[in-house]
Short mmCIF file of C-alpha atoms in Angstrom, two decimals:
data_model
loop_
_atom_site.label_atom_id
_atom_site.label_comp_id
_atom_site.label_asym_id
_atom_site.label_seq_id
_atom_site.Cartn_x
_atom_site.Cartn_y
_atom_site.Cartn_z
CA UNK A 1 84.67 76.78 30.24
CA UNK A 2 86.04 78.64 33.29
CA UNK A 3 89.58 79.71 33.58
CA UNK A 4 91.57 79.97 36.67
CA UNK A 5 91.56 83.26 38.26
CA UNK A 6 94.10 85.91 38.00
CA UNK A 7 93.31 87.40 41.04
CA UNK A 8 91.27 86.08 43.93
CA UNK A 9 89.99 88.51 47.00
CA UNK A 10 88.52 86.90 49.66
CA UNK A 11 86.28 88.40 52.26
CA UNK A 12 88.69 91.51 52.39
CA UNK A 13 88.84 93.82 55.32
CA UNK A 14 90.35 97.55 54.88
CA UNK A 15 90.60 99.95 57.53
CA UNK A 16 91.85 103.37 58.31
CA UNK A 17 92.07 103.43 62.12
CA UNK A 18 88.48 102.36 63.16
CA UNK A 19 86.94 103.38 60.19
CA UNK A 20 85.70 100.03 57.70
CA UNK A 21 86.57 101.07 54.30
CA UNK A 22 86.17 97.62 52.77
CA UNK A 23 84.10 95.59 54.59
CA UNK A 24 84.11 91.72 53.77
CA UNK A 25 84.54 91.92 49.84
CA UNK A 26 85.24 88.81 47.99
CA UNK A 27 85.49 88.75 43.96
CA UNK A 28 87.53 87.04 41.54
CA UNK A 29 89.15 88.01 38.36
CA UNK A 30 89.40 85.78 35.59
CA UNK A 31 91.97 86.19 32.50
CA UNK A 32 90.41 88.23 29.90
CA UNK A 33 88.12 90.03 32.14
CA UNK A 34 87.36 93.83 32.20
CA UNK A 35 85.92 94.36 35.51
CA UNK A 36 84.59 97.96 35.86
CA UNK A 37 83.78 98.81 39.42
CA UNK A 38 81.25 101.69 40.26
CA UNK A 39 79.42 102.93 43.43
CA UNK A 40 79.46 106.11 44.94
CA UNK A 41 82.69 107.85 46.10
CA UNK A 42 84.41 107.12 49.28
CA UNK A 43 82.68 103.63 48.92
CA UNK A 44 86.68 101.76 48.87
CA UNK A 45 86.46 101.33 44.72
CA UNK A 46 90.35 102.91 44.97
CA UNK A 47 90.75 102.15 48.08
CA UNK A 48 90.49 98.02 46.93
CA UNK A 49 92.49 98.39 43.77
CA UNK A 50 95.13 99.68 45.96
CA UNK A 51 95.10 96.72 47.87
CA UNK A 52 95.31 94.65 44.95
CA UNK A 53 99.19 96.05 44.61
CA UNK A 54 100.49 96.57 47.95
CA UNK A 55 100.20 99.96 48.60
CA UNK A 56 97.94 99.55 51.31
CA UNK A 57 98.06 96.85 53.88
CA UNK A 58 95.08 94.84 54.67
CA UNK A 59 93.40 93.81 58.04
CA UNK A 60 91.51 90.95 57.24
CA UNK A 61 91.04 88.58 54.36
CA UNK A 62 93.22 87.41 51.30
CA UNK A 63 94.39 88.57 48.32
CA UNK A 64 96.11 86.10 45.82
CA UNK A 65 97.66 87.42 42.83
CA UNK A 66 98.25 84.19 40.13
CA UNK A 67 99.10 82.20 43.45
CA UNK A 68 101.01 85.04 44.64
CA UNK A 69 99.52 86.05 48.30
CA UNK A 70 99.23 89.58 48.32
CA UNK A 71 100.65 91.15 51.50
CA UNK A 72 101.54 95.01 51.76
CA UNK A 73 105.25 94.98 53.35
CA UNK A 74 106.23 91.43 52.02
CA UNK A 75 109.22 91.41 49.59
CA UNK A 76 107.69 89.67 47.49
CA UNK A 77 104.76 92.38 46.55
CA UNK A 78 107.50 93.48 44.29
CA UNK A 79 107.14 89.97 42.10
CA UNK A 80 103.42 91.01 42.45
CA UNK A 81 103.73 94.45 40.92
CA UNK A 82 105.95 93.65 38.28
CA UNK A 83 103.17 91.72 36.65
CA UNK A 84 100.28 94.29 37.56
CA UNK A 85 99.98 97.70 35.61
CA UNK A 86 98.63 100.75 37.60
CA UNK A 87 97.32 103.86 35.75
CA UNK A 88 96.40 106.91 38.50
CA UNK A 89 93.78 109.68 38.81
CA UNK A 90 96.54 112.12 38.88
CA UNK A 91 98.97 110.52 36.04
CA UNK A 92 101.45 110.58 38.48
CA UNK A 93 104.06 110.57 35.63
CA UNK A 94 107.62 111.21 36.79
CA UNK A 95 108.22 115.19 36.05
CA UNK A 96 112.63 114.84 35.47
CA UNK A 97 112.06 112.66 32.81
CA UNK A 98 110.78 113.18 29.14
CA UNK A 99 107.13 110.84 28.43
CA UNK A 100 109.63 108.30 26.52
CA UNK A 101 111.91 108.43 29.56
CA UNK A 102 108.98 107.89 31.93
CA UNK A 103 108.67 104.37 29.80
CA UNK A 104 111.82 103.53 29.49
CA UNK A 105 112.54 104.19 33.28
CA UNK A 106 110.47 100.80 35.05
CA UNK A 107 111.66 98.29 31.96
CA UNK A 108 115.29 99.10 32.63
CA UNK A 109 115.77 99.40 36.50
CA UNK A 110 112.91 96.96 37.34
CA UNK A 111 112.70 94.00 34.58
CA UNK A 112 116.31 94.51 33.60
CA UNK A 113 115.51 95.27 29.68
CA UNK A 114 118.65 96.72 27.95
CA UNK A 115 117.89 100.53 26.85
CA UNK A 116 117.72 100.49 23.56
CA UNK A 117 115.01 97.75 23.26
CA UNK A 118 113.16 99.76 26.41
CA UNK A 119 113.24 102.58 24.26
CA UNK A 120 112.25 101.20 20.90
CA UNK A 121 109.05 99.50 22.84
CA UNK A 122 108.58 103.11 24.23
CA UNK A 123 108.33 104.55 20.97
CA UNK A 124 106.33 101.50 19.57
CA UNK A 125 103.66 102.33 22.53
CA UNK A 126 104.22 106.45 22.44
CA UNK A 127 102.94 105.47 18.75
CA UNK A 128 99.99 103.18 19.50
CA UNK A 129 98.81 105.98 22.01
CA UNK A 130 98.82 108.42 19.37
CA UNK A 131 101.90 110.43 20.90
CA UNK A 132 105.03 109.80 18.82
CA UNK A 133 105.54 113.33 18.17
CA UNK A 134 105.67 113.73 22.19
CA UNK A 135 108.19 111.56 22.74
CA UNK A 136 110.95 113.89 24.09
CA UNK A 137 108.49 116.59 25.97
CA UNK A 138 108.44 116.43 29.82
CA UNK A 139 105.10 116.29 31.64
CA UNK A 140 104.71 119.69 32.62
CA UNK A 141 104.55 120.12 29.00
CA UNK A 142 101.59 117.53 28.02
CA UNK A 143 97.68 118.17 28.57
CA UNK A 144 95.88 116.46 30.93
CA UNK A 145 95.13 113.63 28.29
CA UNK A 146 98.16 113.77 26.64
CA UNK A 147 99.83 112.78 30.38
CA UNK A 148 97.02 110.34 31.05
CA UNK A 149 97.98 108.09 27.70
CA UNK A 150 101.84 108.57 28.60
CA UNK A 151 101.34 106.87 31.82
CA UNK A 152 99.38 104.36 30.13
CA UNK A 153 101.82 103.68 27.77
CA UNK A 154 104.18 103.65 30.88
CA UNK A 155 102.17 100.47 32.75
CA UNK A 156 101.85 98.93 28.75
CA UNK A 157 105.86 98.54 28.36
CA UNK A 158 106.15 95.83 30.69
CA UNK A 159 103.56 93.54 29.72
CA UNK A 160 101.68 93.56 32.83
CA UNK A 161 99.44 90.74 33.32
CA UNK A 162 96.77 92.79 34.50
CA UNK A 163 96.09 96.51 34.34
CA UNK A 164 94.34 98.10 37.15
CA UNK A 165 92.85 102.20 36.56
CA UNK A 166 92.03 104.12 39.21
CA UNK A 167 89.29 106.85 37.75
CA UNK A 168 91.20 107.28 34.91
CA UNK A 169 89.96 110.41 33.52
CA UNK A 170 88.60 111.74 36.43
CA UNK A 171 90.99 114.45 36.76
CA UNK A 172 90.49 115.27 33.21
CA UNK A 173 88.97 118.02 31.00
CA UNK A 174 85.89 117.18 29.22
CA UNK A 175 87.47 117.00 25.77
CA UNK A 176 90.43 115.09 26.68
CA UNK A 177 88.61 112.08 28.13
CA UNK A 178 87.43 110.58 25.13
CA UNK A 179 91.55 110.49 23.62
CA UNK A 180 91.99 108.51 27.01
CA UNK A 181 88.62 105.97 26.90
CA UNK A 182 89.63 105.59 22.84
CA UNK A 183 92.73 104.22 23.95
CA UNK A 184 91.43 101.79 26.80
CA UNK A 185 89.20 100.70 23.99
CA UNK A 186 91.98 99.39 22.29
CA UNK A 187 93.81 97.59 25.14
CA UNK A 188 90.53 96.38 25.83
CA UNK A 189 89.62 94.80 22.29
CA UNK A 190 93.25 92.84 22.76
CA UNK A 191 91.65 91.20 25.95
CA UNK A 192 93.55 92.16 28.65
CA UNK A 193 92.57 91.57 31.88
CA UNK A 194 91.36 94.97 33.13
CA UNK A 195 90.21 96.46 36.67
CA UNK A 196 88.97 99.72 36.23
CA UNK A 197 87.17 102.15 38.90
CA UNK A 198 85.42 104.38 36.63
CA UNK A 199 82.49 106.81 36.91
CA UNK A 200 82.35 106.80 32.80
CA UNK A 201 79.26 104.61 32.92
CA UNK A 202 78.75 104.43 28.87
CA UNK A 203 82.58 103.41 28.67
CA UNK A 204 81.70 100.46 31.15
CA UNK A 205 78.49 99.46 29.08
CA UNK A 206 80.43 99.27 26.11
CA UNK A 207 83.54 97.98 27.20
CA UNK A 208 83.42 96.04 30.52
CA UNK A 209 82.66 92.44 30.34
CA UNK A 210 81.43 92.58 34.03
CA UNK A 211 80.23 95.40 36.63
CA UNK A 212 80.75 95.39 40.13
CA UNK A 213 78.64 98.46 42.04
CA UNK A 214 79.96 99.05 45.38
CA UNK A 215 78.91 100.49 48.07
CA UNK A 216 80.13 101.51 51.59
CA UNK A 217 82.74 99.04 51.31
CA UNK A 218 80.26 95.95 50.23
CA UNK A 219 79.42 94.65 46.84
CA UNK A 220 75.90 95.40 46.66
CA UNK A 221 75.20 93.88 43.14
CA UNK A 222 76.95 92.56 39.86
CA UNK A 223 76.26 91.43 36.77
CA UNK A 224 76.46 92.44 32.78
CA UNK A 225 77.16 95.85 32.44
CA UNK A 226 74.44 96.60 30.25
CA UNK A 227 71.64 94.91 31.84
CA UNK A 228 73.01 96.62 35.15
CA UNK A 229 73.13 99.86 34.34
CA UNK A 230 69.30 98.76 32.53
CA UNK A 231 67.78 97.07 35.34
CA UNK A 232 69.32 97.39 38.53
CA UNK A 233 68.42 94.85 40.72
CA UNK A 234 69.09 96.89 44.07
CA UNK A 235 67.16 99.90 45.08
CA UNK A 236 70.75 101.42 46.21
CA UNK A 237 72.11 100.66 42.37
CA UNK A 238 68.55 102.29 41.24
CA UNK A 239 69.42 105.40 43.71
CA UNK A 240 73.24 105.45 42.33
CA UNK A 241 72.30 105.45 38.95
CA UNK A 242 69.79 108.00 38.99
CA UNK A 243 71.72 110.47 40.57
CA UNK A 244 74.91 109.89 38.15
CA UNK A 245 71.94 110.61 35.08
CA UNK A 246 72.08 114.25 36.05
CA UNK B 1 146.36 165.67 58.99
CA UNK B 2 146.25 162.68 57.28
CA UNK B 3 149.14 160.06 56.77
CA UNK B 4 147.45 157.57 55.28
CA UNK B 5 148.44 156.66 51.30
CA UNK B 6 146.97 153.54 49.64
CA UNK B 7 149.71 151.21 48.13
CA UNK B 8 150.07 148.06 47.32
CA UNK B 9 153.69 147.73 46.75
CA UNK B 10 154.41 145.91 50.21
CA UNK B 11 151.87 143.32 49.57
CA UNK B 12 153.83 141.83 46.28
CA UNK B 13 155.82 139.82 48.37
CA UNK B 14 152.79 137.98 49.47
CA UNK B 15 151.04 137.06 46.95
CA UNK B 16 152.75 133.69 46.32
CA UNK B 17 151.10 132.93 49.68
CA UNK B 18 147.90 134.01 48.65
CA UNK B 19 147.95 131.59 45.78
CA UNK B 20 148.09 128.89 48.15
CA UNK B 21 145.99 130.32 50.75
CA UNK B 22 143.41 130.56 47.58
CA UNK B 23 143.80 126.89 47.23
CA UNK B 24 143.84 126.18 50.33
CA UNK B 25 140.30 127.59 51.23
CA UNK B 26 139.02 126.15 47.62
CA UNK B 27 139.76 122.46 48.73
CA UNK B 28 138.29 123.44 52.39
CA UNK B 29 135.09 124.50 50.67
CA UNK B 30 134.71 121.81 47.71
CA UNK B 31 135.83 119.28 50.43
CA UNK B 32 133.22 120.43 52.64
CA UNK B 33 130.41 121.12 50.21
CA UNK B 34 130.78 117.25 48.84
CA UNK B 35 131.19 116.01 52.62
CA UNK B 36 128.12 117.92 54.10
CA UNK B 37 126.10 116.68 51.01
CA UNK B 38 126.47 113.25 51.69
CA UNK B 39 126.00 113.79 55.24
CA UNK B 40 123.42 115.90 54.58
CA UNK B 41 121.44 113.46 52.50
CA UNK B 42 122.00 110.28 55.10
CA UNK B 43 120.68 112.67 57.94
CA UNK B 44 117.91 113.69 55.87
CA UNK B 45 116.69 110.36 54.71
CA UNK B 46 116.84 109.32 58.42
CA UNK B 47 114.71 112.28 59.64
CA UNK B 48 111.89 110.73 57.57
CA UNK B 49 112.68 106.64 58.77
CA UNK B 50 109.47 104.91 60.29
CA UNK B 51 112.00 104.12 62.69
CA UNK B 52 111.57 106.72 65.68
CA UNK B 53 115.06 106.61 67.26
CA UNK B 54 116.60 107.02 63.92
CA UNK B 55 114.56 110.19 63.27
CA UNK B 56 115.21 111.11 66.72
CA UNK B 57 119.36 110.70 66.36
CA UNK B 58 118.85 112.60 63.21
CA UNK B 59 116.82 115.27 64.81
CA UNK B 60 119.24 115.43 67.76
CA UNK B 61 122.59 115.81 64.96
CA UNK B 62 120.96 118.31 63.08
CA UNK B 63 119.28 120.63 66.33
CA UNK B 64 122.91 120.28 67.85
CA UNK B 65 125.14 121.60 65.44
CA UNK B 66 122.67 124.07 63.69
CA UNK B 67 122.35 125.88 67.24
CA UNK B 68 125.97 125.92 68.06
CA UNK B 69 128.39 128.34 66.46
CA UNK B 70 130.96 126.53 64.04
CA UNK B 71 134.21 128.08 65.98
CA UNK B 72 132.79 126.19 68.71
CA UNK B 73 132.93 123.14 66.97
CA UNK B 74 136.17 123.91 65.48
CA UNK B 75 137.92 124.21 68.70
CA UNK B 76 136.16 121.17 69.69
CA UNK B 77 137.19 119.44 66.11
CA UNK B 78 141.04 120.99 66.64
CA UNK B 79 141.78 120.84 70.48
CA UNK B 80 139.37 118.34 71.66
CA UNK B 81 139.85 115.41 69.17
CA UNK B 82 143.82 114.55 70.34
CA UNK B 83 142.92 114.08 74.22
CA UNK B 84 140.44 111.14 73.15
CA UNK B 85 143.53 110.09 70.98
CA UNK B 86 142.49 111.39 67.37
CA UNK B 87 145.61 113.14 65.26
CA UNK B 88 144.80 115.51 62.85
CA UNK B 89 146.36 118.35 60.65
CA UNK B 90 144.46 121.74 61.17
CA UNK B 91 143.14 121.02 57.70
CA UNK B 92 141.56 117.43 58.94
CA UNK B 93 140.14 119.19 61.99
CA UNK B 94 138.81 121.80 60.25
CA UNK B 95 137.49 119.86 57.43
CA UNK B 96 135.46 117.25 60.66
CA UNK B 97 134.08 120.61 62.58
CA UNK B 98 132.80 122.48 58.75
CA UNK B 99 131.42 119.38 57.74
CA UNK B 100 129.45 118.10 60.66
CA UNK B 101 128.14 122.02 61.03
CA UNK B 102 127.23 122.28 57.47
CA UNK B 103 126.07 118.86 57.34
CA UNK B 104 123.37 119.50 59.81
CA UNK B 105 122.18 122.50 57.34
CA UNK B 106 122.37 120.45 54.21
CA UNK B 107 120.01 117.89 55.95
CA UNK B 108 117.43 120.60 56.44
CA UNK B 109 117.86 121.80 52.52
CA UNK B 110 117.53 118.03 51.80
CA UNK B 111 114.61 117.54 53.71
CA UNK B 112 112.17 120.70 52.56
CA UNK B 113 113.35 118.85 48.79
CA UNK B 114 112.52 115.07 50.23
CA UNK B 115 108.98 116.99 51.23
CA UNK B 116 108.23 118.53 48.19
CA UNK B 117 108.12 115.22 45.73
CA UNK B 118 104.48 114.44 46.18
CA UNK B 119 103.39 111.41 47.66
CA UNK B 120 102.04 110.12 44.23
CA UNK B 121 105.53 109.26 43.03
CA UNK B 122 106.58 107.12 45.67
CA UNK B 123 103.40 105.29 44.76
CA UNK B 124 103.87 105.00 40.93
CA UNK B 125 107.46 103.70 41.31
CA UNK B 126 106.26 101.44 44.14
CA UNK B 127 103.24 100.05 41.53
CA UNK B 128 106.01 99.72 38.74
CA UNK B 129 107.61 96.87 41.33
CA UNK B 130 110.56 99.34 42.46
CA UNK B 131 112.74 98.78 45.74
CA UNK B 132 112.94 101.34 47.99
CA UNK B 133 116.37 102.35 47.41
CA UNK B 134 115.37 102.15 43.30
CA UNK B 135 112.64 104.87 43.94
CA UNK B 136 115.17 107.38 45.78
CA UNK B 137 118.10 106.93 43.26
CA UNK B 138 115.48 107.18 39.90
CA UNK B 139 112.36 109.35 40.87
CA UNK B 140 112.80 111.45 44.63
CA UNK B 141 116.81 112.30 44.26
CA UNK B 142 116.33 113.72 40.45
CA UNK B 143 113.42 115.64 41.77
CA UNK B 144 114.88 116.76 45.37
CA UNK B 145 118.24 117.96 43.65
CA UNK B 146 116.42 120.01 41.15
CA UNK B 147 114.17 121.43 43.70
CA UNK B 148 117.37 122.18 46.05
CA UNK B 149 119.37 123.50 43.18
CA UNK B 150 118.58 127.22 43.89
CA UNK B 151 118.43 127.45 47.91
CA UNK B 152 122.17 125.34 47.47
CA UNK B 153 123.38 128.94 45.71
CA UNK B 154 123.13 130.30 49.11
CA UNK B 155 124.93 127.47 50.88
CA UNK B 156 127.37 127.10 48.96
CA UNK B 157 128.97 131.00 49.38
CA UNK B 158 127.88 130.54 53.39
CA UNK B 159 130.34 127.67 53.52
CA UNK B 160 133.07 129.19 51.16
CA UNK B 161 132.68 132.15 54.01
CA UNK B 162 132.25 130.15 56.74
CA UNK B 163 135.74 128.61 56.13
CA UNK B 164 137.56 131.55 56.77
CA UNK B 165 136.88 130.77 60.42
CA UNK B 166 139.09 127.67 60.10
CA UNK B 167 142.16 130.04 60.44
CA UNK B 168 141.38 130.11 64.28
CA UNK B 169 142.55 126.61 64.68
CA UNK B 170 145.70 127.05 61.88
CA UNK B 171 144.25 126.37 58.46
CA UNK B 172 146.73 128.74 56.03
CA UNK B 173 143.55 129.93 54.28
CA UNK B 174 142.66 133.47 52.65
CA UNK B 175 142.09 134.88 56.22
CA UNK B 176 144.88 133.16 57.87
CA UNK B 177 147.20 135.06 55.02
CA UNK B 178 145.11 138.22 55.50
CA UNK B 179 146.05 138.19 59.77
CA UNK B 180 149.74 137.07 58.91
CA UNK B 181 150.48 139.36 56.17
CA UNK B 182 148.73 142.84 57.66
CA UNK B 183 150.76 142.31 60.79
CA UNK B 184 154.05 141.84 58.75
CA UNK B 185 153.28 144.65 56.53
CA UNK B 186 151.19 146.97 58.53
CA UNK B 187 149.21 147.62 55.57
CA UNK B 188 145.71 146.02 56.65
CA UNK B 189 143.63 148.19 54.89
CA UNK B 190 145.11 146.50 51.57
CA UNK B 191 145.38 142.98 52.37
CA UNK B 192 141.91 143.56 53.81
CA UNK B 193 140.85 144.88 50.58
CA UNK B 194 142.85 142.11 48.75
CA UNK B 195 141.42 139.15 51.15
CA UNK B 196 137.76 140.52 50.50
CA UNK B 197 137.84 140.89 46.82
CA UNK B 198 139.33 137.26 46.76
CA UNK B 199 136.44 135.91 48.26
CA UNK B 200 133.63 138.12 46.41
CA UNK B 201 135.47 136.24 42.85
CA UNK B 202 135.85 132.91 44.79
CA UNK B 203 132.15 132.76 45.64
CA UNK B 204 131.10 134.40 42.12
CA UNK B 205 132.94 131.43 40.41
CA UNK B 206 131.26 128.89 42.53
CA UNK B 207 128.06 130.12 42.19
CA UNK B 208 128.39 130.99 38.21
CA UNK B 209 129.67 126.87 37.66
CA UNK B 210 126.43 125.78 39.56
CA UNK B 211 124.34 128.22 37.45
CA UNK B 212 126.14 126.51 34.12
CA UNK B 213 126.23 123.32 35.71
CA UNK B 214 122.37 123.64 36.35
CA UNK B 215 121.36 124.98 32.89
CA UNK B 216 123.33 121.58 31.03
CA UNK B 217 121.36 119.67 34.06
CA UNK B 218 118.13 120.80 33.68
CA UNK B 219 117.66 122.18 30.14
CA UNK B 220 113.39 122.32 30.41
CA UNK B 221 113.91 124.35 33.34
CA UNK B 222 110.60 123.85 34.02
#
């Protein structure tokens, strides 16, 4: 049984000036999915997630969003966005506004939810992230993790369609980054479509249903995570996941 | 041998005057402070459009009337705008030349606060499916004014100050009653005095409301 993708890319082309950062990448993304893409760094894992929402235009190749063409200055990237959830290396949680405000915020101005029920769902997800007792501190306040699960609580409230992390806990100390993979568990046992560039390589094993490793710009090889990370097929994958060992 | 004796007795008569002149320079100020805001703020958004005449008209407004003195412009505001057919009260003149002078300042305060919000929340609003104008009014203005909030202290006594200069083209400000009532009375040294300490409170109150103002705005103060 195959479903109809979520999110097609077809031979996409990414560059900064004359530089390739994606060179010719197509993949598909089917509902239910948690993709986990790997690869060294400065290999476009980021760099293609952003180009998933918009925030960088593209120079060759197509990206369709549930039938939605993807283009970077259309006005209709904003129908796109609405339905995709982004969570950020750096949190990038808004610092005037309290972690239940930084929920509330998107459902009110952007999906038109009154503000009561955007701040009752705020509370419900503050709750399911393990931060109720958070609720009214401002960012500058939180830990690393603590920030990291607000802002995924943040792209939860609006029911996204499809949740895309950019290296997640990357930024993170050592013992906050299990509080923030124990949550993605969770969203990931209620099958949501997932997209995450990660470098957490027993997270992916566990939790990704497929692995893409990447490198300079190209899908070099994908498969099962497990028998991936096992038996790479590619002697770049080999290299990649030797060095990551130590 | 010295003649001189400090009193204020001759003054009394004038102090009705000053009441007004107090109110007088009070609306000049607030009226100016409000004005060169907004100004400030289109002027500062436009410095940073992708559109390079915009940023240059903005660049050439703000270079203009940062590098030209504001008695300049009031002349120009007071004796220039009739011959091209524009009537105005000293207080409307006065009120054009202050605010396009301080406007071009409050643009550069605006900007350095436009500059500090980190790229990363343009891009968060922008990947929660916000408009442009949705990301400036929710996530960059909150964080620009709060960023601003201190350097405004200063710019907010420079224009209270600044507007004494509006007596030049007939404003009946503090100043204007200081000129008017030392030559009636011949005691200068007093209204001086008088005029001075009148400002000193003026500003003091200004700057105390934004510091009370600020504290019910931004109660973290991170």
């Amino acid at each position: 049984m195959t479903q109809a993708p979520v999110l097609k890319i077809d031979t996409l082309t990414k560059k900064f000036g004359s530089r390739t950062i994606i060179d010719g990448i197509s993949m598909d993304v089917t509902p239910g999915e948690i993709v986990c893409l790997v690869g060294p760094s400065g290999t476009g894992k980021s760099t293609l997630l952003r180009c998933v929402n918009g925030l960088e235009d593209i120079q060759g190749g197509r990206i369709v969003f549930e039938d939605e063409p993807v283009r970077a200055h259309s006005k209709k990237i904003i129908d796109v966005r609405k339905r995709v959830g982004m969570i950020f290396q750096q949190f990038n949680l808004y610092p005037h506004l309290t972690a239940r405000q930084n929920i509330v915020l998107a459902q009110v101005v952007v999906h038109g939810v009154d503000r009561r029920s955007a701040t009752e769902r705020a509370d419900e997800l503050l709750a399911r992230v393990r931060l109720a007792h958070r609720a009214d501190a401002y960012p500058a306040r939180l830990s690393g993790g603590e920030q990291q699960r607000v802002a995924i609580a943040r792209a939860l409230a609006t029911n996204p369609h499809m949740l895309m992390f950019d290296e997640p806990t990357s930024a993170l100390d050592p013992e906050t980054v299990g509080e923030v993979l124990a949550v993605m568990r969770e969203i990931a046992e209620e099958r949501r479509t997932m997209l995450v560039v990660t470098h957490e390589m027993r997270f992916a094993a566990e939790v990704g249903t497929r692995m893409v490793f990447m490198d300079q710009g190209k899908i070099v090889e994908e498969g099962v995570p497990r028998e991936l990370l096992a038996q790479p097929r590619t002697e770049r994958a080999q290299r990649f996941l030797q060095s990551i060992r130590h | 041998m010295n003649s001189f004796s400090f009193s204020l007795r001759a003054i009394v008569p004038y102090l009705g005057e000053l009441q007004t002149a107090v109110l007088v320079t009070l609306a000049m100020s607030l009226a100016t402070i409000g004005l060169s805001l907004a100004i400030g703020l289109v002027f500062a958004v436009l410095r940073q459009s992708r559109s390079a005449p915009l940023r240059w008209f903005a660049t050439a407004y703000v270079e203009f009337f940062r590098n030209t003195p504001l008695l300049v412009i009031l002349y120009f505001a007071y004796f220039m705008m009739p011959v091209i057919g524009l009537r105005m009260s000293p207080f409307q003149s006065g009120l054009v030349g202050m605010t396009l002078h301080f406007g071009a300042y409050m643009t550069e305060i605006l900007r350095a606060g436009l500059i500090a919000v980190p790229h990363g929340q343009y891009e968060a609003g922008h990947s929660q499916g916000m408009t442009n104008f949705q990301i400036l009014r929710h996530i960059v203005l909150p964080q620009v004014i709060r960023t601003i909030y201190a350097p405004l202290g200063n710019q907010l006594i420079t224009i209270i100050l600044g507007s004494s200069l509006t007596s030049a083209i007939a404003v009946n400000d503090i100043a204007a009653w200081m000129q008017t009532t030392g030559s009636d009375t011949f005691r200068y040294f007093e209204t001086f005095l008088i005029a001075a300490i009148v400002y000193a409170v003026l500003c003091q109150v200004i700057n105390l409301t934004r510091i009370y103002i600020g504290r019910a705005l931004f109660p973290d103060n991170r």
